Coordinates of C-alpha atoms in Angstrom, one line a residue:
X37 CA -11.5 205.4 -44.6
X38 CA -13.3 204.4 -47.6
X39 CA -10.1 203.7 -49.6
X40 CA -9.3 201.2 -47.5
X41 CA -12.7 199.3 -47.9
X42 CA -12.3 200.0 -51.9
X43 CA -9.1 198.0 -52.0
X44 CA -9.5 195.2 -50.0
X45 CA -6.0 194.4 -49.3
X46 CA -3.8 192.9 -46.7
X47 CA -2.0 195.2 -44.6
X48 CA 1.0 194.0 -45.2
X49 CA 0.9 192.5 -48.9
X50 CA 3.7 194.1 -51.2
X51 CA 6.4 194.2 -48.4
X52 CA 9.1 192.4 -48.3
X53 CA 9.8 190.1 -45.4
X54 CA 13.6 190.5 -45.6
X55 CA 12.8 194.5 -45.2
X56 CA 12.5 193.8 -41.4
X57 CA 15.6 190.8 -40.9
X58 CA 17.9 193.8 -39.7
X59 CA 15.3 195.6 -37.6
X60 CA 14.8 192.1 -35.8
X61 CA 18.7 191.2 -35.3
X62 CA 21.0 191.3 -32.5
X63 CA 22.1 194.4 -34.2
X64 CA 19.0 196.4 -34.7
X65 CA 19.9 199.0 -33.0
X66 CA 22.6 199.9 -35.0
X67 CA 21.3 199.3 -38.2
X68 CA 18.4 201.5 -37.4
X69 CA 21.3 204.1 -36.4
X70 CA 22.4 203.6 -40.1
X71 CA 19.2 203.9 -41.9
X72 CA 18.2 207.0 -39.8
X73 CA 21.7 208.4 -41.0
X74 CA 20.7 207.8 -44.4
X75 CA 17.1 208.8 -44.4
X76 CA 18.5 211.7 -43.1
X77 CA 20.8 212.9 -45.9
X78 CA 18.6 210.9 -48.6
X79 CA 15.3 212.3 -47.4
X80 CA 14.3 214.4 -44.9
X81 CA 17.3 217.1 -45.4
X82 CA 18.4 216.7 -49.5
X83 CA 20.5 218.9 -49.1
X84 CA 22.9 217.3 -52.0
X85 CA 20.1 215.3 -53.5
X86 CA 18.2 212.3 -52.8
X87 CA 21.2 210.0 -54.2
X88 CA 24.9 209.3 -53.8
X89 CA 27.6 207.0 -54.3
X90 CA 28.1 203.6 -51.8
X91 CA 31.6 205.4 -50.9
X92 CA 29.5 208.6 -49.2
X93 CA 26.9 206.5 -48.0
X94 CA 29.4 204.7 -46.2
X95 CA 30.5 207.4 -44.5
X96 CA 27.2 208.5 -43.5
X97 CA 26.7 205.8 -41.9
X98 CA 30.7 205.7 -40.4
X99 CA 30.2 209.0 -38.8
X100 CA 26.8 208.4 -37.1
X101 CA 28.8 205.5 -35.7
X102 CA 31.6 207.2 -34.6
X103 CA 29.2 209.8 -32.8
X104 CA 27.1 207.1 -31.2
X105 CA 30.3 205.4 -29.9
X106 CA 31.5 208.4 -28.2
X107 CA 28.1 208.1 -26.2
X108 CA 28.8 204.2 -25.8
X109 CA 25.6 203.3 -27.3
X110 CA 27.6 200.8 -30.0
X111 CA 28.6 197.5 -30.0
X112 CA 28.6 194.8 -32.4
X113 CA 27.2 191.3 -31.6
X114 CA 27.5 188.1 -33.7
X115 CA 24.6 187.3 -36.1
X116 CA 24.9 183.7 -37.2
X117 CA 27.4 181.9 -39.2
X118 CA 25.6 183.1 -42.7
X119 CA 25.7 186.9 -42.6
X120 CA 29.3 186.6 -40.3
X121 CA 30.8 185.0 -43.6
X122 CA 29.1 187.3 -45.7
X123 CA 30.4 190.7 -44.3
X124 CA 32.8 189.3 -41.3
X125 CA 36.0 191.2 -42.6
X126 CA 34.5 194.2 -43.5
X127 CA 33.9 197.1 -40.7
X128 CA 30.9 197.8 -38.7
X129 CA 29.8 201.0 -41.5
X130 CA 29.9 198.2 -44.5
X131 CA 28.5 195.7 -42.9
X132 CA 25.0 197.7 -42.2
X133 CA 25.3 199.5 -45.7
X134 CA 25.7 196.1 -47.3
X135 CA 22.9 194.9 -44.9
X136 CA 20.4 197.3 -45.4
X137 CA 20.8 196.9 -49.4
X138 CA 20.1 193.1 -49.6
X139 CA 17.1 193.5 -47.5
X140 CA 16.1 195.8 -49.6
X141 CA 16.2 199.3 -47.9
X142 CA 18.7 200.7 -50.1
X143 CA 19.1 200.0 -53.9
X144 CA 22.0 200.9 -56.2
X145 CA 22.0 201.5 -59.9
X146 CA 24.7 202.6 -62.7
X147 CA 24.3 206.0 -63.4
X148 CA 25.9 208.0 -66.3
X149 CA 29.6 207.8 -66.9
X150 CA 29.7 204.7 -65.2
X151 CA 28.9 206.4 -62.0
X152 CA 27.0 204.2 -59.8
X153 CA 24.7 205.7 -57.0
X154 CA 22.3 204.6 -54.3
X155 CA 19.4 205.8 -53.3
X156 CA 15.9 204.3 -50.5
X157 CA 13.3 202.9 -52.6
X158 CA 9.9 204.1 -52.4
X159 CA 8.3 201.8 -50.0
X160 CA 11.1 201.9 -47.5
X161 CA 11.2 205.8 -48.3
X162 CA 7.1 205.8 -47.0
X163 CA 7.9 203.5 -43.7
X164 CA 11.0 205.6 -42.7
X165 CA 8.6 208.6 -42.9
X166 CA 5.5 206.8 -40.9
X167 CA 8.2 206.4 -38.5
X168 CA 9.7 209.7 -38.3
X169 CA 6.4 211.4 -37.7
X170 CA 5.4 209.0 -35.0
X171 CA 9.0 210.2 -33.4
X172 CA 8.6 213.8 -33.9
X173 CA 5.0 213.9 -32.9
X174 CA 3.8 216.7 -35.6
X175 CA 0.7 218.4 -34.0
X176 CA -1.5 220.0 -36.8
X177 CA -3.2 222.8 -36.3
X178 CA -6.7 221.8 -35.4
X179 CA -8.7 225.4 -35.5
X180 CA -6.6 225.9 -39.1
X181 CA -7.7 222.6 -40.6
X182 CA -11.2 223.1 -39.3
X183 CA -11.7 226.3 -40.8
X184 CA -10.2 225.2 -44.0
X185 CA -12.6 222.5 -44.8
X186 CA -15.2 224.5 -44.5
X187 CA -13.6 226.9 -46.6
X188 CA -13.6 224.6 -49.3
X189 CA -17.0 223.3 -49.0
X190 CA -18.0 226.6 -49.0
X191 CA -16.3 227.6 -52.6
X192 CA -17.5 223.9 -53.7
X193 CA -21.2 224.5 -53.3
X194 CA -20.8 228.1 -54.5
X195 CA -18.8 226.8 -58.2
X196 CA -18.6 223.6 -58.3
X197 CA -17.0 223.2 -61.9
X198 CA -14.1 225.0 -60.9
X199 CA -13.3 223.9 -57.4
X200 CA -14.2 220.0 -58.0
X201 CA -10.3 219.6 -56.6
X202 CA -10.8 221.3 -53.6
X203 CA -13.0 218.2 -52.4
X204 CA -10.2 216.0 -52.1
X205 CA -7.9 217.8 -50.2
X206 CA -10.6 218.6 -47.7
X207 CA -11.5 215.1 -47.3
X208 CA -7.5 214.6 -47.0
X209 CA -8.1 217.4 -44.1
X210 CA -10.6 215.8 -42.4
X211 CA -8.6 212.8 -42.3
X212 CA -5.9 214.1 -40.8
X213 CA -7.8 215.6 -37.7
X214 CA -9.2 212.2 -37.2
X215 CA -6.1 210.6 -36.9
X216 CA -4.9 213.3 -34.9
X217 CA -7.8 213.0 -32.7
X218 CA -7.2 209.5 -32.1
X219 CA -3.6 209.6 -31.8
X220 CA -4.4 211.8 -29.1
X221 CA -7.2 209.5 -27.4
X222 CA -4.6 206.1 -27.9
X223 CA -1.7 208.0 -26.3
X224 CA -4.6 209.0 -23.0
X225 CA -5.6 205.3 -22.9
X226 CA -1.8 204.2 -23.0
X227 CA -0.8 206.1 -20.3
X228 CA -3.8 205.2 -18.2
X229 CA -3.2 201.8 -18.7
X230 CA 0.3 201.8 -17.8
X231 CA -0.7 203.8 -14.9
X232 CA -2.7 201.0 -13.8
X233 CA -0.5 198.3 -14.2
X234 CA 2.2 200.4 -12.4
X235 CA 1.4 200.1 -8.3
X236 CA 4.3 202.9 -7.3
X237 CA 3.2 206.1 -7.2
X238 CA 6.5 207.2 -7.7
X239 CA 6.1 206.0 -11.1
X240 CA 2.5 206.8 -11.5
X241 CA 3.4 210.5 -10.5
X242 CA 5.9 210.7 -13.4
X243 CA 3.3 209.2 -16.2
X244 CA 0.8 211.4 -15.1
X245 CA 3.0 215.1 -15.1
X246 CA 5.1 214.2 -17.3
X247 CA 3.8 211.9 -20.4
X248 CA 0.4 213.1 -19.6
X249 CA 0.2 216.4 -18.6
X250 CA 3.3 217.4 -20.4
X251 CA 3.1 215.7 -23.8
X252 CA -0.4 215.1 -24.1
X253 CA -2.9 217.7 -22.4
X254 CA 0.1 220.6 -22.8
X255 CA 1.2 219.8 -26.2
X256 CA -1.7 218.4 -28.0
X257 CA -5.1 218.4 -26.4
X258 CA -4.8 222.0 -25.5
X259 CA -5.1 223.1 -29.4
X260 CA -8.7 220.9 -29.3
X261 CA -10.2 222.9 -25.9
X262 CA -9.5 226.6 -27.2
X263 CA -11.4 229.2 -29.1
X264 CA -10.1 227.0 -32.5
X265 CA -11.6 224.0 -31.1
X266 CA -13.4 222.2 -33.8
X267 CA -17.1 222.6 -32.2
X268 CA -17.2 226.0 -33.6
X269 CA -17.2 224.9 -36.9
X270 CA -18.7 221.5 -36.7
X271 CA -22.1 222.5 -37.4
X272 CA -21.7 224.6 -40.5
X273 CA -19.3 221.5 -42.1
X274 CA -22.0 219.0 -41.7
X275 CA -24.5 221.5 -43.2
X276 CA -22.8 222.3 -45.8
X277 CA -21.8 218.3 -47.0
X278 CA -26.0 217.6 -46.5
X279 CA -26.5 220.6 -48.6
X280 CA -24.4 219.1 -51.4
X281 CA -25.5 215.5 -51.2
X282 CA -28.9 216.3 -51.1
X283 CA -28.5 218.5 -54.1
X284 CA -28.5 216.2 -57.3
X285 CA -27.2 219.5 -59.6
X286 CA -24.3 219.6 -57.1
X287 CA -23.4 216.4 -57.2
X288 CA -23.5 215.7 -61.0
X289 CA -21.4 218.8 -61.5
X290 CA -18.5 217.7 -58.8
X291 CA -18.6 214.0 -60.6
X292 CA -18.6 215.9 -64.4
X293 CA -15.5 217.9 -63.2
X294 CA -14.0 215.0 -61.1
X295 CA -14.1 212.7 -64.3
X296 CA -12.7 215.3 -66.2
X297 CA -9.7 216.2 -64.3
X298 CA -9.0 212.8 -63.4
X299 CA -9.6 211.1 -66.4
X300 CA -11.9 208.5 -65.1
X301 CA -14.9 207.0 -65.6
X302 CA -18.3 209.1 -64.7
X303 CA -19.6 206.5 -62.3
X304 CA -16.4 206.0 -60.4
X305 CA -15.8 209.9 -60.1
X306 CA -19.7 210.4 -58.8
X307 CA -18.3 207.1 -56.4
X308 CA -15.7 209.1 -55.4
X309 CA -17.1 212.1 -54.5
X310 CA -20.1 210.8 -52.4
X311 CA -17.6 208.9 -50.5
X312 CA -15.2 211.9 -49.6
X313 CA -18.4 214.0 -48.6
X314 CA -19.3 210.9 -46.6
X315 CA -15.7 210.8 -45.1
X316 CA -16.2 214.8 -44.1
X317 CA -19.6 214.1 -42.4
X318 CA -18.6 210.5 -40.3
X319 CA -15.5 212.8 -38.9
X320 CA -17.1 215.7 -37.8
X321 CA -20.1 213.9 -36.8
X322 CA -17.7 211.7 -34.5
X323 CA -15.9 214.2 -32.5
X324 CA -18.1 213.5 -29.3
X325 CA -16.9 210.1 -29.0
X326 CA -13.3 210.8 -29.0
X327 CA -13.9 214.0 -26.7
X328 CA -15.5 211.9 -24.1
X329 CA -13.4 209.2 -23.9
X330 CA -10.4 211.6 -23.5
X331 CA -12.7 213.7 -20.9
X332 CA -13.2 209.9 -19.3
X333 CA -9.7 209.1 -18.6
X334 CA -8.2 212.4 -18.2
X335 CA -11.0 212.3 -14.7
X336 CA -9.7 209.0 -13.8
X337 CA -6.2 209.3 -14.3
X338 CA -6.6 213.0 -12.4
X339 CA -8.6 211.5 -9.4
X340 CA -6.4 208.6 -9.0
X341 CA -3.8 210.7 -8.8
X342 CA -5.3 213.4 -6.3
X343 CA -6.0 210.0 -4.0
X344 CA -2.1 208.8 -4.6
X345 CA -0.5 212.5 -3.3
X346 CA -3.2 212.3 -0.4
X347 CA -2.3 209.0 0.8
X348 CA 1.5 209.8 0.0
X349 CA 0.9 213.2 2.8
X350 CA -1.0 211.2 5.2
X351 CA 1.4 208.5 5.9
X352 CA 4.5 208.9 8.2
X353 CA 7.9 208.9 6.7
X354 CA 9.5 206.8 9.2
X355 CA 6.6 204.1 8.2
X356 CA 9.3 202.0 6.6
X357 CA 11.7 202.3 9.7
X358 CA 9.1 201.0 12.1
X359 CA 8.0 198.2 9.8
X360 CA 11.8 197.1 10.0
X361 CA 12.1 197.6 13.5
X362 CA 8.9 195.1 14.5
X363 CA 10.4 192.8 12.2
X364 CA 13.9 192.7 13.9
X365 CA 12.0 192.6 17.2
X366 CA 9.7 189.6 16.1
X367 CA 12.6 187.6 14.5
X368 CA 15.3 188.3 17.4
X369 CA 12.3 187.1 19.6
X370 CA 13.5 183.4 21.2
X371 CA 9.7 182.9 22.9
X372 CA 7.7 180.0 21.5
X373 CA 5.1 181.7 20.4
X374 CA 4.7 185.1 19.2
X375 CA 2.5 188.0 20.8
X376 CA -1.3 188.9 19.7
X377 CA -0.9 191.8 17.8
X378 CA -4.4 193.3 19.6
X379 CA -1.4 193.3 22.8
X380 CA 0.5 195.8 20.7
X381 CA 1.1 199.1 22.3
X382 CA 2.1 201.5 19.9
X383 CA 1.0 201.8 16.0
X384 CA 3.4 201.9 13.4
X385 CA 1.5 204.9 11.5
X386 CA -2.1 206.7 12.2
X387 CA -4.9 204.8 11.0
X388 CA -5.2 205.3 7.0
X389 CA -7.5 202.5 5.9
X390 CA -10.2 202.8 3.5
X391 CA -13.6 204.2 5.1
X392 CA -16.4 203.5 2.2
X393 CA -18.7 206.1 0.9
X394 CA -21.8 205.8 2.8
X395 CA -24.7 206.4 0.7
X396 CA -26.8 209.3 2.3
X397 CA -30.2 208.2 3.4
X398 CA -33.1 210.2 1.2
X399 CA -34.8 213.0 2.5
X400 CA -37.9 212.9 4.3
X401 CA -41.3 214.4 3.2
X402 CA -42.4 217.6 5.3
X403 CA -45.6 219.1 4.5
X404 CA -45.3 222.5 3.5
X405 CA -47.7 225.1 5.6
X406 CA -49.2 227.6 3.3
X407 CA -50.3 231.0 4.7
X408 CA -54.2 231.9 4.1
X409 CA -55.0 234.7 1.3
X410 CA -56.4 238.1 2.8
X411 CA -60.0 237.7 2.1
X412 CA -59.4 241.2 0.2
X413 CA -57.0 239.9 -1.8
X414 CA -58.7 236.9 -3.4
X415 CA -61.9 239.2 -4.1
X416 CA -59.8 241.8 -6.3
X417 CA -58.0 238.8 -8.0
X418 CA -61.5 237.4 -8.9
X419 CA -62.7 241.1 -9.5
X420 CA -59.6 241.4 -11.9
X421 CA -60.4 238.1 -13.7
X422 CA -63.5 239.0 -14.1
X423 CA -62.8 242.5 -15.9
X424 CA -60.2 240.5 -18.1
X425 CA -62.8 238.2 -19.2
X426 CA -65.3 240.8 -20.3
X427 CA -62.4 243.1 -21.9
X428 CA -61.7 240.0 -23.9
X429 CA -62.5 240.7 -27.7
X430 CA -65.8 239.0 -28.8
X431 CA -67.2 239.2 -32.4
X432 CA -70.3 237.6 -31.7
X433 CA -71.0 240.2 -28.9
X434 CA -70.3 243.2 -31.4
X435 CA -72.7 241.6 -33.7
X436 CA -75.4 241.0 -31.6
X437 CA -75.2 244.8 -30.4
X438 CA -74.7 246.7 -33.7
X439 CA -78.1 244.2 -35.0
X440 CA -79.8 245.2 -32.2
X441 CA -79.3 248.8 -32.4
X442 CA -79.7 249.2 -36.1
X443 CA -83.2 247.2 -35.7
X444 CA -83.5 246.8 -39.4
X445 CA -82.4 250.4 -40.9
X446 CA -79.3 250.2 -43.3
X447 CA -77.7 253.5 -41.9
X448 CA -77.2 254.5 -38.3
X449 CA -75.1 257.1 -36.5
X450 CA -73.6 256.8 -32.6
X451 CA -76.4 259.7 -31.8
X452 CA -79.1 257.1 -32.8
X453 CA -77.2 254.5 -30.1
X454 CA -78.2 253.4 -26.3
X455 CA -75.9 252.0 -23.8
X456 CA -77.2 250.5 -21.3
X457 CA -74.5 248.7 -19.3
X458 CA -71.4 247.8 -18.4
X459 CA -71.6 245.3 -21.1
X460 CA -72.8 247.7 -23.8
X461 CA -69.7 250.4 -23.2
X462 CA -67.0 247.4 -23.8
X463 CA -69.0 246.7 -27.3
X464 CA -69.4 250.1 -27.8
X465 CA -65.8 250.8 -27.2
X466 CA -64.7 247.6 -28.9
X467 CA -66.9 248.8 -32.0
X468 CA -64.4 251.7 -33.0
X469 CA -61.9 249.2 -33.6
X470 CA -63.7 248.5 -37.2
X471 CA -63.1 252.6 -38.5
X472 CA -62.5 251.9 -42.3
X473 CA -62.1 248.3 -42.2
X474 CA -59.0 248.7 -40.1
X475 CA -59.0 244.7 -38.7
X476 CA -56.6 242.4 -40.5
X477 CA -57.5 239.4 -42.4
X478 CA -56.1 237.2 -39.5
X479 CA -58.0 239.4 -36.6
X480 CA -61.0 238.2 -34.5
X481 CA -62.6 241.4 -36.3
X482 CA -62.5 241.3 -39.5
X483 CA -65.8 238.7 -40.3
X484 CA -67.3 242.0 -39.1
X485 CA -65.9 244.0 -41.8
X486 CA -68.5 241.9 -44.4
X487 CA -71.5 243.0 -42.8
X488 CA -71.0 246.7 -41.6
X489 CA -68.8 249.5 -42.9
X490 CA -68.0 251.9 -39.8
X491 CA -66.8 255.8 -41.1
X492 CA -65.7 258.7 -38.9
X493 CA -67.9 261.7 -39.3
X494 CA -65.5 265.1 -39.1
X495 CA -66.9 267.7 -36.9
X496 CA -69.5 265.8 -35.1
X497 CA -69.1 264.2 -31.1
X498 CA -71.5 262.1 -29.7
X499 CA -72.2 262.6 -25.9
X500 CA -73.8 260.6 -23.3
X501 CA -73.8 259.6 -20.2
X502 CA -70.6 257.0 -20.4
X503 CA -68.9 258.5 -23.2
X504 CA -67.9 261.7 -25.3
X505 CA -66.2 261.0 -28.7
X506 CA -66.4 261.6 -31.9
X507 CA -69.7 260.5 -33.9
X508 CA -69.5 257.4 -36.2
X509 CA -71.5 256.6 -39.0
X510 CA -72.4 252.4 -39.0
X511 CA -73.6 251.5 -42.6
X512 CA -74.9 247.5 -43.4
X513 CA -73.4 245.9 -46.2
X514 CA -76.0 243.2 -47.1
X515 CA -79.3 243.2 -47.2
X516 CA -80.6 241.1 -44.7
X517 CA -78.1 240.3 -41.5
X518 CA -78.1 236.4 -40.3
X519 CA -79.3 235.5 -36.4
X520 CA -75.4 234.6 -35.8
X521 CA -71.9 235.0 -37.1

């Protein structure tokens, strides 16, 4: 992502345009059965090295031929008067060896003892590799990758000195997913477009089971919507990358260690790292956006396809026959003019046209009939909110009460008290919750605890006519109580 941008380059500068002449030839086909041959033992395989003489490489190339032949997939057409003179009496292996090494694909050098070899250059080494991915179709494992970034981020943040590298390769990571992600979501818009452009359902029916279902939802998308799916871990990866670039310790440390392994400059390193925890975030961050546009055409492609197999079961077999048979009737037909097709008899197939959706008319308003409350029922309610409301805890009620019944002594016992109410048994009862300054700091109670100190007296119960409990003694703290709290 952000290497591209550093570069600034043209996607194609540094390749040479002879590299493609063979791929673009009347030949290609069997020059690109050579150079697989090649990349083959040179390459991917190695078994004997990633060199070898012109003579083997020959061969190589003579046996792939030979193989190919036996399938009839070879045949040699003329390529112009230039490259004809060139290679024209050599066989079909030398002429694509000697090909594919002035365009540049292959390179030969003299090795020791006047050995010489061949061998792909790297550039040509990188494209045949591109292209051998794209053929294979590699799926990585999404849940693995997932869980491995994070890993690193994790051991990043927790010692960054020492595991400054692992940044990189879980940038690397992340970039990986995304192209797999979109390599998924171009292969669902290919095939939805191709199904679009295609009117036989014949057809249709084999891109959608086949390429989609089979190659894409089976093979690929499946290791995206299972317990690995990348959602699970989404969350903790973005954390963890705001965690570090909002840390300026982190970040220096990463850049210090960068520089150092690297051998670069500490601005470009600090660069560097910044833009692969960028990289990390912009991914993981973007998986909705691919997810739904897969989700989109995976519904279209699936409904369009439901509609295709209905209208395939609804009409007649022998459609085709009777279409043929009115046309034989109309063109063996010697009258003048031809009949009114509302005078037709019998219909070719049962009606099948298209019948719009009909948008369904809103619902009417009907006024709800509510039943009358018992008269009984909405007296205890108000009964009950009434209780609630006089049970609710009130400091400036307690106050009121104990100033009233203290009457200016400092010291007071629940013997010396009157209750003479409903309203003075809730204070009264309310008042035991301030036994050895038990409120909180943050409870409706506690302003109370500043102007009286309420103690238990042992052995002593005060009785009245509401009440029997144990005797309290109330003590004021200041001198002279205020009209209000």
């Amino acid at each position: 992502m952000h290497n591209l941008d550093m570069e600034r380059h043209v996607l194609f500068d540094g390749i040479d345009s002879s590299l493609f002449r063979p791929l673009a030839s009347p030949n290609a086909s069997l020059y690109g059965l050579g150079l697989w041959a090649l990349y083959k033992r040179l390459i991917k395989n190695q078994l004997d090295g990633d060199e070898c003489t012109p003579r083997e490489a020959r061969t190589v190339i003579s046996k792939e031929l030979l193989y190919q032949a036996q399938l009839g997939k070879t045949h040699w057409e003329s390529e112009g008067d230039d490259v004809e003179s060139e290679f024209g009496d050599q066989d079909d292996a030398s002429r694509i060896y000697g090909r594919l090494r002035d365009c540049g694909w292959l390179r030969e050098m003299d090795d020791a003892g006047y050995r010489r070899i061949v061998y792909i250059p790297r550039l040509p080494s990188e494209i045949l590799t591109a292209f051998s991915r794209i053929g294979e179709r590699e799926s990585i494992e999404i849940g693995a990758v997932c869980q491995g970034v994070l890993n690193h981020l994790v051991s990043i943040r927790t010692d960054p000195e020492n595991n400054a590298a692992l940044l990189s390769i879980a940038a690397k990571s992340s970039r990986d997913f995304h192209r797999e992600l979109t390599s998924i979501a171009a292969s669902v818009r290919d095939i939805h477009c191709m199904m679009n452009e295609d009117a036989d359902n014949r057809r249709r029916f084999s891109l959608f089971f086949n390429k989609f279902l089979n190659e894409v939802m089976l093979q690929d998308f499946h290791t995206i919507n299972t317990s690995d799916n990348p959602y699970r871990y989404r969350t903790k990866i973005t954390k963890c990358v705001d965690d570090i670039l909002f840390e300026n310790r982190l970040i220096d440390q990463l850049s210090e260690a960068t520089a150092s392994r690297r051998r670069i400059e500490l601005e470009v390193a600090s660069r560097d790292v910044k833009a692969d925890l960028s990289d990390i975030k912009q991914v993981f961050t973007g998986i909705d956006d691919l997810m739904n546009r897969i989700q989109e055409y995976n519904s279209v492609m699936s409904r369009r396809t439901a509609d295709s197999i209905r209208y395939s079961l609804n009409v007649s077999n022998d459609i085709g026959e009777k279409l043929m048979s009115s046309i034989e009737s109309v063109a063996k037909s010697k009258a003048s003019t031809l009949p009114s097709p509302s005078q037709i008899k019998r219909h070719v197939g049962p009606d099948n046209t298209y019948k719009p959706i009909v948008k369904r008319p809103p619902p009417e308003p009907t006024r709800q009939k509510r039943a009358a409350k018992p008269l009984a029922q909405i007296a205890f309610s108000r009964a009950y909110d009434d209780y609630l409301t006089r049970r609710r805890i009130n400091p400036e009620r307690i106050y009121r009460y104990l100033k009233q019944q203290m009457a200016g002594r400092p010291l007071i016992t629940t013997d010396d008290m009157t209750i003479g109410g409903l309203e003075d048994l809730i204070t009264f009862t309310q008042m035991r919750d301030l036994i050895n300054d038990a409120p909180s700091t943050d409870s409706e109670l506690y302003i109370l605890t500043k102007y009286f100190e309420v103690r238990p007296i042992s052995d002593r119960y005060t009785s009245n006519e509401y009440i029997e409990a144990p005797t309290l003694q109330i003590r004021r703290r200041i001198a002279e109580l205020p009209e209000a709290l």
